[in-house]
Coordinates of C-alpha atoms in Angstrom, one line a residue:
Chain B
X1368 CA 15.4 -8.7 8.5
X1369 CA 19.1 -8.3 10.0
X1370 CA 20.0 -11.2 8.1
X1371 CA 19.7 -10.0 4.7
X1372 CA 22.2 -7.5 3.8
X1373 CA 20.9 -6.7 0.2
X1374 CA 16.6 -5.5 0.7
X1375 CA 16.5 -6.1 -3.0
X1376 CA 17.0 -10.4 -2.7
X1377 CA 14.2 -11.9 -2.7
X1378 CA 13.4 -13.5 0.9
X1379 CA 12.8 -17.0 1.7
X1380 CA 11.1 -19.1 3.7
X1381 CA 9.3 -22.6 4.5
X1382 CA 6.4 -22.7 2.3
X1383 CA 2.9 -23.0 4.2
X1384 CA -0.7 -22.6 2.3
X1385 CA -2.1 -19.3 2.4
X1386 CA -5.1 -19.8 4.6
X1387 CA -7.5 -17.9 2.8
X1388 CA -6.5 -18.4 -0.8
X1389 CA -9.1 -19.9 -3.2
X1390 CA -6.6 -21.5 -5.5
X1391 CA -2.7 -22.6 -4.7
X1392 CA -0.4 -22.9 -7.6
X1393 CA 2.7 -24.6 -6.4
X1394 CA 5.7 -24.8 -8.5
X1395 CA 8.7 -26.9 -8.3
X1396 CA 11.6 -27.8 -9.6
X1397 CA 14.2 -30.6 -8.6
X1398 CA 14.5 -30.8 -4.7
X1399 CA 11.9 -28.1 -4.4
X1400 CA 9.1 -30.7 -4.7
X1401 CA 10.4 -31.9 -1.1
X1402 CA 9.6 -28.5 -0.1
X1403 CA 6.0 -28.4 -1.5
X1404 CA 5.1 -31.9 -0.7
X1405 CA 5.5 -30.7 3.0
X1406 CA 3.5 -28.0 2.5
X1407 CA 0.4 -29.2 1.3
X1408 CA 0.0 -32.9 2.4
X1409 CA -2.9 -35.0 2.1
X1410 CA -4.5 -34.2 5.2
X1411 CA -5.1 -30.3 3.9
X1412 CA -8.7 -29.8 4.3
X1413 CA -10.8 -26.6 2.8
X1414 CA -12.6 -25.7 -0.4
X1415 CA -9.5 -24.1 -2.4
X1416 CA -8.4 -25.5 -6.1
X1417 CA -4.3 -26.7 -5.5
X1418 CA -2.5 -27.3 -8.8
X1419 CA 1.1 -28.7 -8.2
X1420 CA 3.6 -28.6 -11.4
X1421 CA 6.9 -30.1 -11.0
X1422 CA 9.6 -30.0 -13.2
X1423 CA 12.8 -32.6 -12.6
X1424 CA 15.3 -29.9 -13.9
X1425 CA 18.5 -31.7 -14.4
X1426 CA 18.9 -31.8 -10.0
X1427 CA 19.5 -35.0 -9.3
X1428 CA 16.4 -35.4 -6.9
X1429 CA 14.9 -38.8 -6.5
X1430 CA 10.8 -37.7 -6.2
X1431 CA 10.2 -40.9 -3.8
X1432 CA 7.0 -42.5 -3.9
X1433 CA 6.2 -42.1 -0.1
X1434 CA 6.7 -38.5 -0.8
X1435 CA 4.4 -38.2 -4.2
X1436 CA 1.9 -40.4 -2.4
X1437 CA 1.8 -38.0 0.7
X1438 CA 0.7 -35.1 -1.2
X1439 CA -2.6 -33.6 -1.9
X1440 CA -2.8 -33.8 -5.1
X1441 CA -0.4 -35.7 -7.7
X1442 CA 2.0 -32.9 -9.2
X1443 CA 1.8 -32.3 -13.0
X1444 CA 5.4 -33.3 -14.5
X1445 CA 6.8 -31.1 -17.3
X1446 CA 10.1 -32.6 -19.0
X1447 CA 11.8 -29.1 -19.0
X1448 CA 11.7 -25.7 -17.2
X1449 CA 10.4 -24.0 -20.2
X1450 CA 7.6 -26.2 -20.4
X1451 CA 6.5 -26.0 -17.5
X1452 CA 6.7 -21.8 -17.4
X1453 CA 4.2 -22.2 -20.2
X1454 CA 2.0 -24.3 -18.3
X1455 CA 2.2 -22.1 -15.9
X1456 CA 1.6 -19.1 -17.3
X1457 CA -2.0 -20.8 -18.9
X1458 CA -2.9 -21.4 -15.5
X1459 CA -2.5 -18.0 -13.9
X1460 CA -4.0 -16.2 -17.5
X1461 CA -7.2 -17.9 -16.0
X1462 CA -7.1 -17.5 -12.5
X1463 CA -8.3 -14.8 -10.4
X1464 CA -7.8 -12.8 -7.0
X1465 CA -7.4 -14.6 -4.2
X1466 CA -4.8 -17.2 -6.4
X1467 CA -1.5 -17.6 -4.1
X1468 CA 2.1 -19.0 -6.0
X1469 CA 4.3 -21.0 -4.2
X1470 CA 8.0 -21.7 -6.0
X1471 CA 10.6 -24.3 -4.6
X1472 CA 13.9 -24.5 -6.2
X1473 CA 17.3 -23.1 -6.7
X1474 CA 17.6 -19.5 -7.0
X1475 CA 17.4 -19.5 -10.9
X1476 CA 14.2 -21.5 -11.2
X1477 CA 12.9 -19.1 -8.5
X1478 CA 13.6 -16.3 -10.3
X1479 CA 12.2 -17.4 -13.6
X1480 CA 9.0 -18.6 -11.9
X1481 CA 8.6 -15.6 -10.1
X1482 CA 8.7 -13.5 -13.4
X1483 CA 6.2 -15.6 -15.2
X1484 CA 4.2 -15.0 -11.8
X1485 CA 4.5 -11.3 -12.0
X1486 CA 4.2 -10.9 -15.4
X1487 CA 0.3 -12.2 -15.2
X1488 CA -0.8 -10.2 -12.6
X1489 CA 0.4 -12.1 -9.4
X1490 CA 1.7 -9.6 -6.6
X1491 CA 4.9 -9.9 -4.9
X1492 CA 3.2 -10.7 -1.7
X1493 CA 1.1 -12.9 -3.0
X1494 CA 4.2 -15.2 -4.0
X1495 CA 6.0 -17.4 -1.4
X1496 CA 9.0 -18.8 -2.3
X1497 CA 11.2 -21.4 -0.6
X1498 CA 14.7 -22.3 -1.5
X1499 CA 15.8 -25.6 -2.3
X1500 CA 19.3 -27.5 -4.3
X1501 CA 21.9 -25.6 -5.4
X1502 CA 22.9 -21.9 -4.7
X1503 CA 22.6 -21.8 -9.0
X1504 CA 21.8 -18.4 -9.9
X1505 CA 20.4 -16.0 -13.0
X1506 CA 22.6 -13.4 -13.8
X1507 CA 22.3 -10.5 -16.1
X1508 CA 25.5 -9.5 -17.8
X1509 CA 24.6 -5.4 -17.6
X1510 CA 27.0 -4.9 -20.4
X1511 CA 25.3 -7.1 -23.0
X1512 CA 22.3 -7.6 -21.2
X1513 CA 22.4 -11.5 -21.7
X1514 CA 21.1 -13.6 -18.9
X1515 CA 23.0 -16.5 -17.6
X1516 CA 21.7 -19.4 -15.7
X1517 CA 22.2 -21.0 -13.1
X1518 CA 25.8 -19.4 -12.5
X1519 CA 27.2 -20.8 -9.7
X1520 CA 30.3 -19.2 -8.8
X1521 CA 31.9 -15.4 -8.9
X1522 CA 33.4 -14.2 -11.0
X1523 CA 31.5 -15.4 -14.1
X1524 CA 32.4 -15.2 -17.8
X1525 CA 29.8 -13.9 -19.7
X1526 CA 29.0 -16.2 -22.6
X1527 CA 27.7 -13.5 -25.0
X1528 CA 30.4 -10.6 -24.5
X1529 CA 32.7 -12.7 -22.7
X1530 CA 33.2 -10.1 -19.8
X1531 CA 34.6 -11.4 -16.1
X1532 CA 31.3 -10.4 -14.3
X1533 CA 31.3 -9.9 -10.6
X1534 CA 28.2 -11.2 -9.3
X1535 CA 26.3 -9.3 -7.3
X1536 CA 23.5 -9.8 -4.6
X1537 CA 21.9 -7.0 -6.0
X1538 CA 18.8 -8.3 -8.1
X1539 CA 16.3 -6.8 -10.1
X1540 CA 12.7 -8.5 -9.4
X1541 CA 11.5 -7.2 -12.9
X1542 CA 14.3 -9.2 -14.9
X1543 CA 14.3 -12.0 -12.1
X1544 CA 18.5 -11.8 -12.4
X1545 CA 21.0 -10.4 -10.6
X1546 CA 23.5 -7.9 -11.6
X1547 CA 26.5 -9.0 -13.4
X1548 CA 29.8 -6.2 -13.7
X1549 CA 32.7 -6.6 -15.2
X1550 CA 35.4 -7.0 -12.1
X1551 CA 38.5 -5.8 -14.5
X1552 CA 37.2 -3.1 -16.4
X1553 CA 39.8 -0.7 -15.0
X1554 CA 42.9 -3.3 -15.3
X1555 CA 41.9 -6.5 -18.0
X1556 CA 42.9 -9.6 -17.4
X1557 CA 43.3 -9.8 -13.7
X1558 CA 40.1 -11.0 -12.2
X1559 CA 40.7 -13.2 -9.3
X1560 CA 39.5 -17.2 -9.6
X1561 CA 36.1 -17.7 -9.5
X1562 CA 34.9 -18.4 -5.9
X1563 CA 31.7 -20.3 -4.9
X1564 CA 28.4 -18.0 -4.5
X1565 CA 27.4 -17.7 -0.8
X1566 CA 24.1 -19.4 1.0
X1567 CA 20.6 -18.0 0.5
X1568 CA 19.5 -15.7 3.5
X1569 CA 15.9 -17.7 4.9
X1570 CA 14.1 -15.9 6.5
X1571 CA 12.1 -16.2 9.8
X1572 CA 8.9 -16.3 11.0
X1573 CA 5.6 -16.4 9.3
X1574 CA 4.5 -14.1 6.2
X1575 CA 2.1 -11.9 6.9
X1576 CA -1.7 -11.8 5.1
X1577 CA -4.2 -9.1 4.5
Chain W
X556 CA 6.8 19.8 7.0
X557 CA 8.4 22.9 7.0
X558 CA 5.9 25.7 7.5
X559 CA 8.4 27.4 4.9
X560 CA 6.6 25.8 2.3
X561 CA 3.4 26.4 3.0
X562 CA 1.4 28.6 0.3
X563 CA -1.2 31.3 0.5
X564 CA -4.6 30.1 -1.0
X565 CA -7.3 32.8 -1.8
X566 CA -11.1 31.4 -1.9
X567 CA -12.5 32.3 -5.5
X568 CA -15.3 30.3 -6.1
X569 CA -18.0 28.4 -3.5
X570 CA -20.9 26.3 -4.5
X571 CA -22.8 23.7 -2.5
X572 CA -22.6 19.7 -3.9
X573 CA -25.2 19.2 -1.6
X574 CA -27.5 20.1 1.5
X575 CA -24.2 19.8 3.6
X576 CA -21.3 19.7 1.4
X577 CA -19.4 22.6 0.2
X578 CA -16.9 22.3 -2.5
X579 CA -14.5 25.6 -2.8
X580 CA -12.3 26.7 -5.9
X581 CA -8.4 28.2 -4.8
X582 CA -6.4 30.2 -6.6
X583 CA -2.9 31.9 -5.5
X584 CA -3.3 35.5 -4.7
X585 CA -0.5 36.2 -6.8
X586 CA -1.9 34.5 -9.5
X587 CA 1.1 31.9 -10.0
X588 CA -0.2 28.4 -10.8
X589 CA -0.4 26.0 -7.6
X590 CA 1.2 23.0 -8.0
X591 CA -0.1 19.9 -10.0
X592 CA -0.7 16.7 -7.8
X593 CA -1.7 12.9 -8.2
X594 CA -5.0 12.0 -7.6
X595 CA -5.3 10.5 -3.9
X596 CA -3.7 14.0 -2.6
X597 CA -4.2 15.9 -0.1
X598 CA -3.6 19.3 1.2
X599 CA -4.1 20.6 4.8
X600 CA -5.6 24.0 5.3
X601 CA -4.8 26.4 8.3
X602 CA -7.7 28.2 9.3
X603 CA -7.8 30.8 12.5
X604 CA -11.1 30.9 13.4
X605 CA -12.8 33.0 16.9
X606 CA -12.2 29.8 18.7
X607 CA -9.0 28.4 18.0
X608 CA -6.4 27.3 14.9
X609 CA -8.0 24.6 13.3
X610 CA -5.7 22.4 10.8
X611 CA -7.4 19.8 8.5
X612 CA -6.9 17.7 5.3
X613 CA -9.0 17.7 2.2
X614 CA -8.7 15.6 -0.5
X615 CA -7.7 17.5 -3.8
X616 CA -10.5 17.2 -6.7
X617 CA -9.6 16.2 -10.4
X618 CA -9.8 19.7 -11.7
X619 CA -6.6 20.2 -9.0
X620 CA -4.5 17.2 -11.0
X621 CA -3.5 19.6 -13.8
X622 CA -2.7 22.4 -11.2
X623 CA -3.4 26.1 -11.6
X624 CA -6.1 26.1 -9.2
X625 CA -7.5 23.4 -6.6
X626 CA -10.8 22.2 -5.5
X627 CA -11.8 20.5 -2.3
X628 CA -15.4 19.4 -0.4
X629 CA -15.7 20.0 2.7
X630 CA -18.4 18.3 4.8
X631 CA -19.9 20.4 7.5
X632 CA -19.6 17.9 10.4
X633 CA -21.9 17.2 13.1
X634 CA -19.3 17.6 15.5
X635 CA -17.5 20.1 14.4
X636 CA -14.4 21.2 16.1
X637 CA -14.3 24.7 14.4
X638 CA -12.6 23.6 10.8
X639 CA -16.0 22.3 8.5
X640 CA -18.2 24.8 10.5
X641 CA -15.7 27.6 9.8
X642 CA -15.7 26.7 6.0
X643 CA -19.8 26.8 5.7
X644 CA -20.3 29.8 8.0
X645 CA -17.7 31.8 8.7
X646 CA -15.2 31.4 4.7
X647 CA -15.8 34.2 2.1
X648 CA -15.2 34.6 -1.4
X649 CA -11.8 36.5 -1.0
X650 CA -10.6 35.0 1.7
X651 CA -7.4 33.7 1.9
X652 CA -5.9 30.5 4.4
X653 CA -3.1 28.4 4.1
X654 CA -2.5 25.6 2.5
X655 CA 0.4 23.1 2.4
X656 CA 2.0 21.1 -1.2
X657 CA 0.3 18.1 -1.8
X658 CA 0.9 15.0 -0.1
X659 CA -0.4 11.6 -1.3
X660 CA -0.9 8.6 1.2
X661 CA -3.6 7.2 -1.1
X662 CA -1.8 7.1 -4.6
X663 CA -3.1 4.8 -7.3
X664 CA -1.2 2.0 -8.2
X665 CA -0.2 2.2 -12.2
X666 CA 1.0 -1.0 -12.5
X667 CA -2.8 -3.0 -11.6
X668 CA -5.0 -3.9 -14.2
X669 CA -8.2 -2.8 -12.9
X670 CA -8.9 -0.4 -10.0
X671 CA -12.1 -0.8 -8.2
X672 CA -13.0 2.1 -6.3
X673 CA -15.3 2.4 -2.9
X674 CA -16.8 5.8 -1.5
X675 CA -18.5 6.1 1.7
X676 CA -19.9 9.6 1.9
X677 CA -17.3 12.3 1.4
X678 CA -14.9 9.7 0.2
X679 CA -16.2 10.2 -2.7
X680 CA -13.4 12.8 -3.1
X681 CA -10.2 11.5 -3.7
X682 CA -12.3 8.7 -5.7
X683 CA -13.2 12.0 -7.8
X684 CA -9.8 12.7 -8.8
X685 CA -9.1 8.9 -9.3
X686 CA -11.3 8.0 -11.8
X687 CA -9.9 11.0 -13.7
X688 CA -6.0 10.0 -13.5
X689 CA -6.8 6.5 -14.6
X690 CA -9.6 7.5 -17.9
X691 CA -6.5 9.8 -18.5
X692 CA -4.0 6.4 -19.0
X693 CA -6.8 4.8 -20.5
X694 CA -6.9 2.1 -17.9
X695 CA -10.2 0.0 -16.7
X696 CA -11.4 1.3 -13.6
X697 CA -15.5 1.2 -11.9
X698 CA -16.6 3.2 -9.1
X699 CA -19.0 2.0 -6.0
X700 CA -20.4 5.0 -4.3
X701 CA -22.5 4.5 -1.0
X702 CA -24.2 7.2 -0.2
X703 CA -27.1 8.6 2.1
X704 CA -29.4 9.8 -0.7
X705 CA -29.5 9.7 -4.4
X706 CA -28.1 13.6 -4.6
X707 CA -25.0 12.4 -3.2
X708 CA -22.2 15.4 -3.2
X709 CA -20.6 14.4 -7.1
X710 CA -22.9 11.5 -7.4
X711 CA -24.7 13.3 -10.9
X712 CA -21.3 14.2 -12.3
X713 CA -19.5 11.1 -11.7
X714 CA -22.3 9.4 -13.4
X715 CA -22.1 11.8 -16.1
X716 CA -18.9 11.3 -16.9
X717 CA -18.2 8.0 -16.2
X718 CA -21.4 6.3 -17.2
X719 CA -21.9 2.0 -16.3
X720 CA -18.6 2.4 -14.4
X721 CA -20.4 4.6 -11.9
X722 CA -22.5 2.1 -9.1
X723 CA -24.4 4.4 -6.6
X724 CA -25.5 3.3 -3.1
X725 CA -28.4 4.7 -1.4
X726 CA -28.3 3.6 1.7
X727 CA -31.2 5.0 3.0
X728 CA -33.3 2.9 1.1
X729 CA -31.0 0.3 2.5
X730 CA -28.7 0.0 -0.3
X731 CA -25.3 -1.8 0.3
X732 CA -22.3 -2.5 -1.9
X733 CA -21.5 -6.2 -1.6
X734 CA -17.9 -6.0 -0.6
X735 CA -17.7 -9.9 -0.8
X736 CA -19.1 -9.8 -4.1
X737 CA -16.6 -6.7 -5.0
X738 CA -13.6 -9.1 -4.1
X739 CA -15.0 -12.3 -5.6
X740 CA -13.8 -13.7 -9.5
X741 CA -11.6 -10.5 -10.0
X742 CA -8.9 -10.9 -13.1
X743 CA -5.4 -11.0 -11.5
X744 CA -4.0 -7.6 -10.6
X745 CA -7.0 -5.6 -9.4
X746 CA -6.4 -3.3 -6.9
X747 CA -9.1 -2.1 -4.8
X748 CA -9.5 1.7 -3.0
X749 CA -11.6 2.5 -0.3
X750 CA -12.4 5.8 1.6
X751 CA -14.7 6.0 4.1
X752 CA -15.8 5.6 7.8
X753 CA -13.5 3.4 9.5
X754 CA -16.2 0.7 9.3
X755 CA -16.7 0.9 5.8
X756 CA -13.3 0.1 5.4
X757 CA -12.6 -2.4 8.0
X758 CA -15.7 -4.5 6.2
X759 CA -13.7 -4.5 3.0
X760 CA -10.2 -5.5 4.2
X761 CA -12.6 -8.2 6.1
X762 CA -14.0 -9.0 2.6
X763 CA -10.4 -8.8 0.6
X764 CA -9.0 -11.4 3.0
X765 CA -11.3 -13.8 3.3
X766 CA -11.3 -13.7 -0.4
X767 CA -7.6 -14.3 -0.3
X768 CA -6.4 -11.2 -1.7
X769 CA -3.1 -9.8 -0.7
X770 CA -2.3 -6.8 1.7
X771 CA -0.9 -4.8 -1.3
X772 CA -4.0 -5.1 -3.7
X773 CA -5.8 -3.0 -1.0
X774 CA -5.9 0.6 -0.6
X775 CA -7.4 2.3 2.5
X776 CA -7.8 5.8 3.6
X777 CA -9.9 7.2 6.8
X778 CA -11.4 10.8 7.1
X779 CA -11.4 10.8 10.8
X780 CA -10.8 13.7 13.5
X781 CA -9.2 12.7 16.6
X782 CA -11.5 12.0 19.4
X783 CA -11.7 13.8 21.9
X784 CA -11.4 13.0 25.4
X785 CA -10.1 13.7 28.9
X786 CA -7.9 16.8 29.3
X787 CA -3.6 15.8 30.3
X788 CA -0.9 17.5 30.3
X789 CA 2.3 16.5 28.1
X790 CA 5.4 18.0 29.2
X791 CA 7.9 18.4 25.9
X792 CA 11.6 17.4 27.8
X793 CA 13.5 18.6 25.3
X794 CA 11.6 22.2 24.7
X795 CA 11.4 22.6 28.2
X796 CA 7.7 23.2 27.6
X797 CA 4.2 21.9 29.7
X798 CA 1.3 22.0 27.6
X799 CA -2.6 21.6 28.4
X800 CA -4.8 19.2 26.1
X801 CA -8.0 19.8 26.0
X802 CA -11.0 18.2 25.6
X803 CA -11.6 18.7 22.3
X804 CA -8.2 18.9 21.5
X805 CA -5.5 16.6 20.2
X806 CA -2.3 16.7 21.4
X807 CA -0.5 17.7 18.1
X808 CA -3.0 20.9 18.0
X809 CA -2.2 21.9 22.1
X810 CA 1.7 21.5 21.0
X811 CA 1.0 23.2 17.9
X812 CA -0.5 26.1 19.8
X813 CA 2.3 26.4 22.1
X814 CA 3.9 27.7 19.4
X815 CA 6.1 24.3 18.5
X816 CA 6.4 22.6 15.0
X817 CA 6.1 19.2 15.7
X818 CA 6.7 17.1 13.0
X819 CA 3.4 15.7 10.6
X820 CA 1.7 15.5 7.9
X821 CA -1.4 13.4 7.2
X822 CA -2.9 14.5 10.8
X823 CA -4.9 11.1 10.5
X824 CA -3.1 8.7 12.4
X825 CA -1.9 6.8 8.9
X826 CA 1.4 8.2 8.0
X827 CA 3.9 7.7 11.0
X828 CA 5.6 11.3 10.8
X829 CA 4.7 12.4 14.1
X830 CA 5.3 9.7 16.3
X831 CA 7.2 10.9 18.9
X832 CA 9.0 9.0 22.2
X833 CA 7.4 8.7 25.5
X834 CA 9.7 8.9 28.1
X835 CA 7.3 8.9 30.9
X836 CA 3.3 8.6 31.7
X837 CA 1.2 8.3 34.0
X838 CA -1.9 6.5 33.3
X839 CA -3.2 5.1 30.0
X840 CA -2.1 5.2 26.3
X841 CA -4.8 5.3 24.1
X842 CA -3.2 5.0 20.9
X843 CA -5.7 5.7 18.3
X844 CA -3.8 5.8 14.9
X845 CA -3.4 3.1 12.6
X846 CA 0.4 3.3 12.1
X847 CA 1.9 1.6 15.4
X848 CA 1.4 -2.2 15.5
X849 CA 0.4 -4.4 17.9
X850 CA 4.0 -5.0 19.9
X851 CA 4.8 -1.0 18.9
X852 CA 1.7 0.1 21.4
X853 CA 1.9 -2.7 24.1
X854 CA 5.7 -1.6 24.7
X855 CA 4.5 1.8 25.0
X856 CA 7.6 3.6 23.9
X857 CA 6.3 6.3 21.5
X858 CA 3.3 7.6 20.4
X859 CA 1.8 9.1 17.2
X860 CA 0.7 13.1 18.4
X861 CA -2.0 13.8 16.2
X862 CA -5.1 11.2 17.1
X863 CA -3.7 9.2 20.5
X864 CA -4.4 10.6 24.0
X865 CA -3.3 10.0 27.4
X866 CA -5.4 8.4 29.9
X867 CA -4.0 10.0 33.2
X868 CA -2.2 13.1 34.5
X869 CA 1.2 13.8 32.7
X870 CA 2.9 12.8 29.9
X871 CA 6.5 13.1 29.0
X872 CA 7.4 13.3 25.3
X873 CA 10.8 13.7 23.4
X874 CA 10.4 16.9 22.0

């Protein structure tokens, strides 16, 4: 874990089916459906349910047909982020124990997924997430509390309140953002030029199961 | 734990929960209240008995939550090492031992949406105190109690107050809870609880995994004295100290009784506070706690005093 300076960010890592989970619920949006299609090709064997939603997202990803051919099962395809939340959110109301959640994406579709995740009972260990596309972040403005998407750089003007926010790599699970401040609270005015956000820390080696 | 903190507890009330269980009501001799706690706590007692200290925990009943006074039961054990047998022979009304605050390594977890609870035996305990935290926040909660026989230590009151929640066990009329079936179709966010013998609880983390469930939906907590075994000697480099360990000793009670605080707390093997460096053995580690992992005990560097033992003639501990 020497990698990841901030405990609070959310850890990474190549996706892999839980082996004991009864249903998979893999999410995806953009480039992230590379990430899932890897994970649960069409040579995965075993009794458990797999539901794959996939959402294009604005990225720019070509889903290739040797790619949606090699999966398990064909991936459900929202037009928007949102619509896909919802759907996913009806799945996990009626799912049970032993249900794993898998998100590929950028950071902000992470986060959004992994709040809709939380929010219906899913644990945090019991949600794998793998990083894909863009560093594009969600940031709460901790002024106004407004939560920007896929911010990309630092600082960032806040669109509600119009602060220059620092962005941090502190991030709250619970509001799936993280934390916005105002850099030039003390002197206004002076906040340097936005610079681009830094990589994703992935993390290594296997997660680990009951 | 500071020994500083430790409070005076004065026997005022004894009544048997069954043919070998005694449950005992404490009160402060100076009649302050003792502290409130969260169900899952524990306190450990300090008893001197003809034979030696004995130190053990006991898992606070509900009447304890609110504070005031406390209740534990205490199972007289087979194999007594002085602490249970002390309690049912030798403990009177007035009597007054030590006891320490509270400490929880079994706390509920507020944010599920349904606890099941398991007892094996005296487990039944800290499951006692649960079910009463969670009725107080209203949330949905059932209780699986195995048992040997049908007058189970709390088995009548649980039912009593807790009605179709309450599943009891007998499992001398071969009676099993279906851990498999416990796991199976449970809404999203159940956490599960489970005090026992160690292989009552090893058959429902068996049960939890293979029914996919993750590491942090399941709860575990072991009564279990450390085994005995055969007598070493640990030399303390730092106290400049040898001491014996006996048979029927561990090695945090022979360093105890030297007259050294060594650090601990759950004296179970499950909390990590006294593990301690080895700087030299000869011989055998035998850890027996369930805090070091794997690659902590093959490299062989520390161990946790209160349950692990040394196969062999010396060891040498940072302390």
């Amino acid at each position: 874990m020497t990698g990841n300076a901030f405990r609070s960010r959310p850890e990474y890592r190549r996706l892999a089916p839980a082996p004991e989970a009864h249903l998979h619920v893999a999410v995806a949006a953009g480039a992230g459906l590379a990430a899932i299609a890897s994970a649960f090709t069409i040579s995965m064997q075993g009794a458990a349910r797999l539901v794959i939603l996939y959402t294009p997202d604005g990225d720019a990803f070509d889903c290739g047909q040797s790619v949606a051919a090699s999966m398990a099962v064909a991936p459900d395809v929202h037009k928007s982020r949102d619509e896909l939340l919802a759907c996913l959110n009806a799945t996990l109301d009626a799912a049970t124990m032993g249900t794993r959640v898998y998100v590929a994406g950028n950071e902000s579709f992470i986060s959004a997924a992994s709040v809709v995740a939380r929010a219906c009972g899913v644990s945090a260990d019991a949600i794998e997430l793998e990083h894909c596309g863009s560093v594009a972040r969600r940031v709460q403005c901790v002024h106004c509390k407004t939560r920007l998407e896929d911010v990309v750089a630092s600082p960032v003007q806040c669109s509600c309140c119009g602060e220059n926010l620092l962005v941090r790599d502190h991030y709250s699970s619970r509001l799936g953002a993280y934390m916005g401040v105002s850099i030039d609270a003390d002197a206004p005015g002076t906040a340097p030029p936005p610079s681009p956000l830094a990589p994703v820390y992935v993390a290594e080696g296997e997660p680990s199961w009951v | 734990m500071g020994v500083e903190t430790h409070m005076q507890v004065r026997v005022v009330r004894a009544d048997m929960l069954s043919a070998n269980v005694r449950r005992l009501t404490l009160q402060r001799p100076d009649g302050a209240a003792l502290p409130p706690c969260s169900a899952g706590s524990h306190t450990v007692l300090t008893m001197t008995t003809p034979q030696r200290t004995a130190r053990n925990a006991y898992s606070l009943l509900a009447a304890s939550l609110a504070g005031g006074e406390w209740q534990i039961a205490v199972q007289k054990s087979q194999c007594s090492r002085g602490g249970s047998a002390y309690i049912h022979e030798g403990l009177r009304i007035g009597d007054v031992l030590t006891a320490s605050p509270p400490a929880n390594l079994f706390a509920l977890n507020h944010t599920a949406r349904r606890h099941v609870l398991v007892a094996g035996g005296i487990g039944c305990t800290p499951v006692h105190a649960m079910a009463h935290e969670l009725a107080l926040r209203g949330a949905e909660f059932e209780i699986h109690y195995a048992a040997r026989n049908a007058e189970a230590p709390l088995a009548a009151e649980l039912r009593a107050s807790w009605g179709t929640r309450v599943r009891l066990y007998v499992t001398s009329d071969g009676e099993r809870p279906d851990f498999a079936a416990l796991c199976s179709e449970r809404p999203l966010g159940t956490h599960l609880y489970v005090c026992g013998p160690q292989g009552m609880i090893d058959d429902v983390r068996h049960a939890a995994r293979l029914g996919g469930w993750p590491a942090s939906a399941v709860h575990a907590e072991c009564f279990q004295a450390p085994a005995g075994g055969v007598p070493f000697t640990a030399r303390l480099a730092r106290s400049g100290v040898t001491v014996a360990v006996g048979e029927q000793q561990s090695l945090l009670e022979a360093i105890e009784d030297a007259g050294i605080a060594a650090p601990c707390l759950c004296r179970g093997g499950a909390c990590g506070q006294c593990e301690v460096a080895v700087l030299a053995h000869d011989g055998e580690l035998l850890h027996c706690d369930h805090f070091l992992s794997d690659a902590d005990r093959a490299r062989g560097d520390s161990i946790m005093l209160c349950m692990s033992r040394l196969r062999g003639g010396e060891l040498v501990l940072d302390l």
